[in-house]
Coordinates of C-alpha atoms in Angstrom, one line a residue:
M1 CA 25.9 71.1 53.0
T2 CA 27.8 68.5 54.7
R3 CA 29.6 70.0 57.5
T4 CA 33.0 69.3 58.5
R5 CA 34.9 70.2 61.6
T6 CA 37.8 72.0 60.6
R7 CA 38.5 74.8 63.5
S8 CA 42.1 74.7 65.0
R9 CA 40.5 75.0 68.3
T10 CA 38.8 72.0 67.8
L11 CA 41.7 69.6 68.7
S12 CA 39.3 67.3 70.7
R13 CA 38.2 66.1 67.2
L14 CA 41.3 66.2 65.0
V15 CA 44.7 66.0 67.6
P16 CA 42.9 63.2 69.9
L17 CA 42.7 60.7 67.1
L18 CA 46.5 60.7 67.6
A19 CA 46.7 62.0 70.8
G20 CA 44.3 59.4 72.4
A21 CA 40.5 60.3 72.0
V22 CA 38.8 59.2 69.8
L23 CA 41.2 56.2 68.2
A24 CA 40.0 54.4 64.7
A25 CA 41.0 51.3 63.8
G26 CA 45.1 50.7 63.4
P27 CA 47.5 47.9 62.6
A28 CA 47.5 45.2 64.1
R29 CA 46.7 44.9 67.6
A30 CA 50.2 44.7 70.0
E31 CA 49.8 42.0 72.2
P32 CA 50.3 43.4 76.0
V33 CA 52.8 42.2 78.1
S34 CA 53.7 42.2 81.3
R35 CA 57.1 43.9 82.5
A36 CA 59.5 44.0 85.5
P37 CA 61.0 47.1 86.4
V38 CA 64.3 47.8 84.5
S39 CA 67.8 48.3 85.6
R40 CA 69.6 51.6 85.6
A41 CA 71.7 49.8 83.4
Q42 CA 69.4 49.2 80.9
V43 CA 68.0 52.8 81.2
E44 CA 71.5 54.4 80.9
A45 CA 72.1 52.0 77.7
A46 CA 69.2 53.7 75.6
L47 CA 70.0 57.3 77.2
P48 CA 72.6 58.1 74.5
A49 CA 70.5 57.3 71.3
L50 CA 67.8 59.3 73.1
D51 CA 69.9 62.3 73.3
A52 CA 71.4 61.7 69.4
Q53 CA 68.0 61.3 68.1
A54 CA 66.5 64.7 70.0
A55 CA 69.5 66.6 68.4
K56 CA 68.9 65.1 65.1
A57 CA 65.6 65.9 65.1
V58 CA 66.1 69.4 66.2
A59 CA 69.1 69.8 63.5
D60 CA 67.1 68.1 60.7
G61 CA 64.4 71.3 61.4
L62 CA 61.9 68.6 62.6
V63 CA 61.0 71.1 65.5
P64 CA 62.7 74.0 66.8
G65 CA 63.4 72.9 70.1
L66 CA 63.0 70.2 72.9
A67 CA 63.0 69.5 76.0
I68 CA 63.3 65.9 77.7
A69 CA 63.3 64.4 81.1
V70 CA 63.6 60.7 82.0
V71 CA 62.8 59.5 85.7
Q72 CA 63.4 55.7 87.2
G73 CA 62.0 55.1 90.4
D74 CA 62.6 58.0 92.4
A75 CA 65.5 59.1 90.3
V76 CA 65.7 62.0 87.7
V77 CA 68.1 60.5 85.1
F78 CA 68.0 62.7 82.2
A79 CA 66.8 66.0 81.7
K80 CA 67.9 68.3 78.8
G81 CA 66.9 71.2 76.3
Y82 CA 67.9 71.4 72.2
G83 CA 67.3 73.7 70.1
V84 CA 65.8 77.2 70.4
R85 CA 62.8 79.0 72.3
E86 CA 61.9 81.0 69.4
E87 CA 63.1 80.2 65.6
G88 CA 65.5 82.9 64.4
K89 CA 66.4 84.1 68.0
P90 CA 69.3 82.6 69.9
G91 CA 67.7 82.0 73.3
A92 CA 68.7 77.8 73.6
V93 CA 65.7 75.6 75.5
D94 CA 67.3 74.0 78.2
A95 CA 65.8 71.7 81.1
D96 CA 64.2 75.1 82.4
T97 CA 62.3 76.1 79.5
V98 CA 58.7 76.9 80.2
F99 CA 56.5 75.3 77.6
Q100 CA 52.7 75.1 77.3
L101 CA 51.6 71.5 77.9
A102 CA 48.0 72.1 76.2
S103 CA 46.0 68.7 77.0
F104 CA 49.0 67.1 78.9
S105 CA 47.4 69.1 81.5
K106 CA 44.8 66.9 82.0
P107 CA 46.7 64.6 83.7
I108 CA 48.2 67.1 85.9
T109 CA 44.9 68.1 86.7
A110 CA 43.5 64.6 87.6
T111 CA 46.5 64.3 90.2
V112 CA 45.3 67.6 91.8
V113 CA 41.9 66.3 91.8
A114 CA 43.3 63.0 93.4
A115 CA 44.6 65.2 96.4
L116 CA 41.0 66.9 97.1
V117 CA 39.7 63.2 97.2
G118 CA 42.9 62.4 99.6
D119 CA 41.6 65.3 101.7
K120 CA 37.7 63.7 101.6
L121 CA 36.3 67.2 100.4
L122 CA 34.5 65.1 97.6
D123 CA 34.4 61.6 96.4
W124 CA 35.4 60.4 92.8
D125 CA 31.5 59.7 92.4
T126 CA 30.1 63.1 93.9
P127 CA 27.5 64.5 91.7
V128 CA 28.9 67.9 90.2
A129 CA 25.8 69.3 91.5
A130 CA 26.4 69.0 94.9
L131 CA 29.8 70.9 94.2
N132 CA 28.6 73.2 91.8
P133 CA 24.8 73.4 91.7
S134 CA 24.7 76.1 88.8
F135 CA 26.5 73.9 85.9
Q136 CA 23.5 71.8 83.7
L137 CA 23.8 69.9 80.9
R138 CA 21.2 69.6 78.3
D139 CA 18.9 67.0 80.5
A140 CA 18.1 67.0 83.9
Y141 CA 19.0 63.3 84.5
P142 CA 22.4 63.7 83.6
T143 CA 22.7 67.0 85.3
Q144 CA 21.5 65.6 88.4
Q145 CA 23.6 62.5 88.3
V146 CA 27.0 63.5 86.6
S147 CA 30.0 63.1 88.6
V148 CA 33.6 64.0 88.8
R149 CA 34.5 60.8 87.4
D150 CA 32.3 61.0 84.6
L151 CA 33.7 64.7 83.3
L152 CA 37.3 63.2 84.2
A153 CA 36.6 60.2 81.9
H154 CA 34.5 61.9 79.5
R155 CA 31.6 60.0 79.5
S156 CA 28.9 62.9 80.4
G157 CA 27.2 62.7 76.7
L158 CA 29.0 66.4 75.7
P159 CA 30.0 66.6 72.3
G160 CA 34.1 66.9 72.6
D161 CA 33.6 70.2 70.5
A162 CA 31.4 72.0 73.1
G163 CA 32.6 75.5 74.1
N164 CA 35.8 75.1 72.4
E165 CA 34.5 77.3 69.3
L166 CA 33.4 79.8 72.1
E167 CA 36.6 80.0 74.0
A168 CA 38.2 81.0 70.3
L169 CA 36.3 84.0 70.2
G170 CA 37.3 85.3 73.7
Y171 CA 34.1 84.1 76.0
D172 CA 35.7 83.1 79.4
R173 CA 35.3 80.1 81.2
A174 CA 32.2 80.8 83.2
T175 CA 30.2 82.0 80.3
I176 CA 31.4 79.0 78.2
L177 CA 30.3 76.3 81.1
A178 CA 26.9 78.0 81.6
R179 CA 26.3 77.9 77.9
L180 CA 27.1 73.8 78.0
R181 CA 23.8 73.5 78.7
L182 CA 22.3 74.6 75.4
V183 CA 24.2 71.7 73.6
P184 CA 22.3 68.4 72.5
P185 CA 24.1 65.4 74.0
S186 CA 26.4 63.4 71.4
S187 CA 25.2 60.1 73.3
S188 CA 23.2 58.6 76.1
F189 CA 24.6 59.6 79.3
R190 CA 27.7 57.3 80.5
A191 CA 27.2 55.4 77.0
G192 CA 30.1 57.1 74.9
Y193 CA 33.0 58.6 74.9
S194 CA 33.7 62.3 73.7
Y195 CA 36.8 63.8 74.7
S196 CA 35.9 67.3 75.7
N197 CA 37.8 70.1 77.2
F198 CA 35.2 72.3 78.9
G199 CA 33.5 68.9 80.3
F200 CA 36.9 68.0 81.8
T201 CA 37.4 71.4 83.0
A202 CA 33.7 71.7 84.6
G203 CA 34.7 68.2 86.5
A204 CA 38.0 69.7 87.9
V205 CA 36.3 73.4 89.0
A206 CA 33.7 71.7 90.8
A207 CA 36.2 69.5 92.6
A208 CA 37.9 72.4 93.9
A209 CA 34.7 74.2 94.7
P210 CA 34.9 72.9 98.6
T211 CA 38.2 74.9 98.9
G212 CA 36.9 78.0 98.1
K213 CA 39.4 79.0 96.1
P214 CA 40.2 79.5 92.3
W215 CA 40.9 76.2 90.4
E216 CA 44.4 77.8 89.7
E217 CA 45.2 78.6 93.2
V218 CA 44.2 74.9 94.5
A219 CA 46.6 73.2 91.9
K220 CA 49.3 75.4 93.2
E221 CA 48.6 74.6 96.9
K222 CA 48.2 70.6 96.5
L223 CA 50.5 70.1 93.7
F224 CA 52.8 72.4 92.0
A225 CA 54.2 74.1 95.3
P226 CA 54.7 70.7 97.5
L227 CA 56.4 69.6 94.8
G228 CA 58.8 72.2 94.4
M229 CA 57.3 72.9 91.2
A230 CA 58.2 76.8 91.1
S231 CA 57.7 77.4 87.3
T232 CA 54.4 75.2 86.9
S233 CA 51.6 77.2 86.5
A234 CA 47.6 77.1 85.6
R235 CA 47.6 80.6 84.7
H236 CA 48.9 82.0 81.1
A237 CA 50.0 85.0 82.9
D238 CA 52.6 83.3 84.7
F239 CA 53.5 81.5 81.7
I240 CA 54.0 84.7 80.1
A241 CA 56.4 86.3 82.8
H242 CA 58.7 83.7 82.2
E243 CA 61.7 84.5 80.2
N244 CA 62.9 81.5 79.7
R245 CA 59.9 80.5 77.6
A246 CA 59.3 78.5 74.3
E247 CA 57.4 80.2 71.5
L248 CA 54.8 78.7 69.7
H249 CA 55.6 77.7 66.1
I250 CA 53.7 76.7 62.7
G251 CA 54.7 76.0 59.0
G252 CA 56.7 72.8 59.3
P253 CA 59.9 71.6 58.6
G254 CA 62.2 74.1 57.2
H255 CA 59.5 77.0 57.6
W256 CA 59.1 77.2 61.7
A257 CA 57.8 80.5 62.4
A258 CA 56.7 81.7 65.5
K259 CA 53.4 83.6 64.5
L260 CA 50.4 82.7 66.6
K261 CA 49.9 82.9 70.2
R262 CA 47.1 80.8 72.4
Q263 CA 45.6 81.9 75.8
P264 CA 43.7 78.8 77.2
D265 CA 42.4 80.2 80.7
A266 CA 39.3 78.9 80.0
Q267 CA 40.4 75.6 79.5
A268 CA 43.0 75.9 82.2
P269 CA 42.4 72.1 83.7
A270 CA 42.2 70.5 80.5
G271 CA 44.8 72.6 78.2
G272 CA 46.6 75.5 80.4
V273 CA 49.0 74.3 82.5
S274 CA 53.0 75.7 81.7
S275 CA 55.8 73.8 83.1
N276 CA 59.2 72.9 82.5
A277 CA 61.2 69.4 82.4
R278 CA 62.8 69.8 85.1
D279 CA 59.3 70.6 87.3
L280 CA 57.8 67.4 85.5
A281 CA 60.5 65.2 86.4
Q282 CA 59.2 65.7 90.3
W283 CA 55.8 64.9 89.2
L284 CA 56.4 61.7 87.4
R285 CA 58.4 60.7 90.8
L286 CA 55.4 61.4 92.7
E287 CA 53.1 59.3 90.2
L288 CA 56.2 56.8 90.1
A289 CA 55.6 56.3 93.7
G290 CA 51.9 56.1 94.4
G291 CA 51.4 59.7 95.8
M292 CA 54.7 59.3 98.1
F293 CA 57.3 62.5 97.2
D294 CA 60.3 63.0 99.2
G295 CA 59.6 60.3 102.2
R296 CA 56.1 61.9 102.8
R297 CA 52.9 60.6 101.3
L298 CA 51.4 63.6 99.9
I299 CA 48.0 62.0 98.2
P300 CA 46.6 59.0 99.3
E301 CA 47.5 55.9 97.2
A302 CA 43.9 54.6 96.5
A303 CA 43.0 58.2 95.5
L304 CA 45.7 58.7 92.8
A305 CA 45.4 54.8 91.5
A306 CA 42.1 55.7 90.7
T307 CA 43.0 58.2 88.1
H308 CA 44.9 55.2 86.3
Q309 CA 42.0 52.8 86.2
P310 CA 40.3 52.4 82.6
V311 CA 37.0 53.7 82.3
M312 CA 36.1 53.9 78.8
A313 CA 37.4 51.9 75.9
R314 CA 38.7 53.6 72.9
G315 CA 39.7 51.1 70.7
A316 CA 43.1 50.5 69.2
N317 CA 46.2 53.3 68.7
P318 CA 46.1 54.1 65.2
V319 CA 50.0 54.4 64.9
T320 CA 51.1 51.3 67.7
G321 CA 48.4 49.2 67.6
A322 CA 47.8 49.2 71.2
A323 CA 44.4 48.7 73.2
S324 CA 43.7 52.0 74.3
F325 CA 41.4 53.4 77.1
Y326 CA 40.8 56.4 78.9
A327 CA 41.0 56.5 82.4
L328 CA 40.7 60.0 84.8
G329 CA 42.8 62.2 82.9
W330 CA 45.3 59.3 81.3
N331 CA 45.0 57.4 78.5
V332 CA 45.9 53.8 79.4
E333 CA 46.9 51.4 77.0
Y334 CA 48.2 48.0 76.8
G335 CA 51.2 47.2 74.2
R336 CA 54.3 45.7 73.3
H337 CA 55.8 46.6 76.5
G338 CA 53.0 46.1 78.6
V339 CA 50.5 48.8 80.5
S340 CA 51.5 52.2 79.9
W341 CA 50.1 55.6 81.4
G342 CA 50.0 58.7 79.1
H343 CA 48.8 61.6 77.5
A344 CA 49.9 63.6 74.7
G345 CA 49.1 67.9 74.4
A346 CA 48.7 69.7 71.0
F347 CA 47.7 73.3 70.2
S348 CA 47.7 73.6 66.4
V349 CA 48.9 76.7 66.9
G350 CA 52.2 75.2 67.6
A351 CA 52.5 72.9 70.6
R352 CA 53.6 69.2 71.0
T353 CA 53.7 67.7 74.3
L354 CA 53.7 64.1 75.7
V355 CA 53.9 61.9 79.1
T356 CA 54.6 58.3 78.8
I357 CA 54.7 56.3 82.3
Y358 CA 55.3 52.6 82.5
P359 CA 54.2 51.7 86.1
E360 CA 55.7 47.8 86.2
A361 CA 58.9 48.7 85.0
D362 CA 59.0 52.0 87.2
I363 CA 60.1 54.1 84.3
A364 CA 58.7 57.3 82.6
I365 CA 59.3 60.3 80.3
V366 CA 58.3 63.8 79.3
V367 CA 59.1 65.3 75.5
L368 CA 58.1 69.1 75.1
A369 CA 58.2 70.3 71.5
N370 CA 57.7 74.2 70.6
A371 CA 55.9 72.7 67.4
F372 CA 52.8 71.6 65.6
P373 CA 52.1 69.2 63.5
T374 CA 55.2 67.4 64.5
G375 CA 55.3 63.3 65.7
V376 CA 58.3 63.8 67.4
P377 CA 57.4 63.5 71.2
E378 CA 55.5 60.3 70.1
G379 CA 58.6 59.2 67.9
L380 CA 61.4 59.7 70.6
A381 CA 59.3 58.2 73.5
D382 CA 58.4 55.2 71.3
N383 CA 62.1 54.7 69.9
F384 CA 63.7 55.3 73.6
F385 CA 61.2 52.7 75.4
D386 CA 62.2 49.8 72.5
R387 CA 65.9 50.3 73.4
V388 CA 64.8 50.3 77.0
F389 CA 63.0 47.2 76.8
D390 CA 64.3 45.2 74.1
G391 CA 67.9 46.6 74.4
K392 CA 67.7 47.5 70.6
P393 CA 66.3 49.6 68.5
G394 CA 62.9 48.5 67.1
T395 CA 60.6 49.9 64.3
D396 CA 62.0 53.8 63.9
W397 CA 58.7 55.0 65.1
M398 CA 59.5 59.2 63.9
G399 CA 58.8 58.4 60.6
P400 CA 55.2 57.1 61.5
W401 CA 54.2 59.3 64.4
N402 CA 55.5 62.4 61.6
A403 CA 53.1 61.3 59.0
A404 CA 50.2 60.9 61.6
Y405 CA 50.4 64.5 62.6
E406 CA 51.3 66.2 59.5
G407 CA 48.3 64.4 57.4
M408 CA 46.0 65.5 60.1
F409 CA 44.1 68.7 58.5
A410 CA 44.4 67.0 54.9
P411 CA 41.1 65.4 54.8
A412 CA 39.5 68.7 55.9
M413 CA 41.2 70.7 53.5
A414 CA 40.4 68.5 50.7
A415 CA 36.2 68.6 51.8
A416 CA 36.5 72.4 52.1
K417 CA 38.1 72.6 48.5
A418 CA 35.6 70.4 47.1
R419 CA 32.7 72.3 48.9
F420 CA 33.6 75.5 47.8
A421 CA 34.6 75.2 44.3
P422 CA 33.6 78.2 42.9
P423 CA 30.4 77.8 40.8
A424 CA 30.3 78.3 37.1
A425 CA 28.0 80.9 37.1
P426 CA 27.6 82.2 40.6
L427 CA 24.5 84.4 41.7
P428 CA 25.4 87.6 42.5
A429 CA 24.8 88.6 46.3
A430 CA 21.9 90.9 47.6
P431 CA 22.8 94.6 48.2
L432 CA 24.9 94.4 51.1
A433 CA 23.1 96.4 53.5
A434 CA 20.3 93.5 53.4
Y435 CA 22.7 91.3 55.0
Q436 CA 24.0 94.3 57.6
G437 CA 22.9 94.2 61.4
R438 CA 23.1 92.4 64.5
Y439 CA 22.1 88.6 64.8
A440 CA 22.4 86.3 67.8
N441 CA 21.3 83.0 69.7
A442 CA 21.8 81.9 73.0
Y443 CA 25.0 79.8 72.6
V444 CA 26.8 81.7 69.8
G445 CA 25.6 85.0 71.7
G446 CA 26.0 88.3 69.5
A447 CA 26.8 88.6 65.7
Q448 CA 27.2 92.0 63.9
V449 CA 27.4 91.6 60.3
A450 CA 28.7 95.3 59.3
A451 CA 30.3 97.4 56.3
A452 CA 33.9 96.8 55.9
G453 CA 35.7 98.7 52.9
E454 CA 33.7 97.2 49.9
G455 CA 32.8 94.5 51.7
L456 CA 31.6 92.9 54.9
E457 CA 32.9 91.8 57.9
L458 CA 31.7 89.1 60.5
R459 CA 32.4 90.2 64.1
L460 CA 31.9 87.4 67.3
G461 CA 32.4 87.3 70.7
P462 CA 32.7 89.6 73.8
D463 CA 32.3 93.4 72.1
G464 CA 33.1 91.8 68.7
Q465 CA 36.6 91.1 69.2
A466 CA 36.8 88.2 66.9
R467 CA 36.7 89.7 63.3
F468 CA 36.3 87.8 60.2
P469 CA 36.3 89.7 56.4
L470 CA 33.2 87.7 54.5
T471 CA 34.4 86.6 51.2
H472 CA 31.0 85.9 48.8
V473 CA 30.6 82.4 47.0
N474 CA 27.2 82.1 45.6
R475 CA 24.0 84.7 45.8
D476 CA 23.6 84.3 50.1
V477 CA 26.7 82.3 51.1
F478 CA 29.7 84.0 52.2
L479 CA 32.8 82.5 53.4
Y480 CA 35.2 83.3 56.6
Y481 CA 38.4 81.7 57.4
P482 CA 38.3 81.4 61.2
A483 CA 41.7 79.7 62.0
P484 CA 44.9 82.0 61.6
E485 CA 47.3 79.2 61.4
L486 CA 45.3 76.9 58.4
P487 CA 44.6 80.5 56.5
D488 CA 43.3 78.7 53.4
L489 CA 40.6 76.9 55.4
P490 CA 37.0 78.2 54.7
S491 CA 33.8 78.1 56.4
A492 CA 30.6 79.2 55.9
A493 CA 28.3 81.9 56.7
T494 CA 24.8 81.4 55.2
F495 CA 22.2 84.3 55.3
T496 CA 18.7 83.5 54.9
L497 CA 16.5 86.6 53.1
G498 CA 13.0 87.4 54.0
P499 CA 10.1 88.6 51.6
D500 CA 11.5 92.0 52.5
G501 CA 14.8 91.1 51.0
T502 CA 16.4 91.4 53.9
A503 CA 18.1 88.7 56.0
G504 CA 16.4 87.7 59.0
A505 CA 18.7 84.9 60.0
L506 CA 22.5 83.8 59.8
T507 CA 23.7 80.3 59.7
L508 CA 27.4 79.7 60.7
E509 CA 28.7 76.6 59.8
D510 CA 31.3 76.7 62.2
F511 CA 28.9 76.3 65.0
D512 CA 25.9 74.3 63.2
G513 CA 27.6 71.1 64.6
F514 CA 25.1 70.9 67.1
G515 CA 22.3 72.7 65.6
L516 CA 23.5 75.9 67.2
G517 CA 24.6 77.9 64.3
T518 CA 21.5 79.6 63.1
L519 CA 21.5 83.2 64.7
T520 CA 18.1 85.5 64.1
R521 CA 18.3 89.0 63.4
E522 CA 17.8 91.1 66.6

């Protein structure tokens, strides 16, 4: 049975196809150009169209709510919200509405680490082993040599999905990082690019280690507090405490509903920051000024500049065709308007975010949306920059970006439908008691298969808190549905029966991409 990763939590493989991680061949590559700073008049001329298009996107039901900030030089020239925080309720989105940023957290984290580098607590090439001796990869050499730069550039060799599925089961950060030592590498050390949330998290946590403080406190002290970003945090509890917060939505245009939650504390440096357009505009001012803020140097220019220097090639952007690279927490692209730094964020349970900076032109935008799937953030930003640089609209990017995100899960759904088509004459299962019991391995942890009504239930995670009904398919193969926002997308649970007719092992397809999905009976 061919395995296809489908889980909502493994956005490192699905969403980054568009957000900037694993890029495939796209349209003809855009020729890079060099740009001088744009005038205030150019920006102001483009703002009415941005405002109108954002309002139209909400009115047309493309997203329930949006917030946008535009910064030019040291000035916030636009900050506004649209739509509602939660579909069906009256609370309006404004520039102070707090959104979950998902992977947009990464460039923010890179800025925090740059501040620590500037304080000489570490260097970008300091081995993680020197900062956090407990961290291990599968092989000894990478364990000894992997640096903060390696982990923030996704070149450690860790597979992109490593740890994501454990987070989905409720395991905490310390447990997940400890289990990464069991995961076989997807490439030789520093030879391949694989977008890893927990590799990135390990790098940030190691960078904060010399302070003796938790990552979340370091981020506040080194970045959020100095910039006056009072509504920004790397703690989920702080996000929940805001009344003016955007809920997550799924379902698509005409069917948006706030059904699911996302608690990303385990990977806070990679995907757990929450913020609003007004706060993020202050961070954009810092980035555009090379570490200066309100006339004070907060981060040494060289330390911050390192985050924008390309490290790993990623091919061409599949929508725009721009040549694309990954730096340290930033996507660096060379496209039709020159070099840009950016990053997208997405939770498939209902969030989309984007930051794009054109450093040579001294202009930046943030777009936050409370829905998935949607390409509205990229569509708005690309249309805006076409007007800024060219003085007129070019391609309407809303359609191509929406199509790219909306079609993201179609191949996985089609593959699952084909693989799990009901057989013409399915073999009956063994007596259900043959499958019941506790199974375990070092990576997944424990799994309990228990009676539930007239069938079976799979219980995973700490204290068996993640529970999935098992549906019989054929003989010893059952299905379960691990992604609540994709309730029709199954994964297989296959039992191996011994001579005595009792299952001695259980293979969970959703964990077997690294060969770590087989659990033995305890």
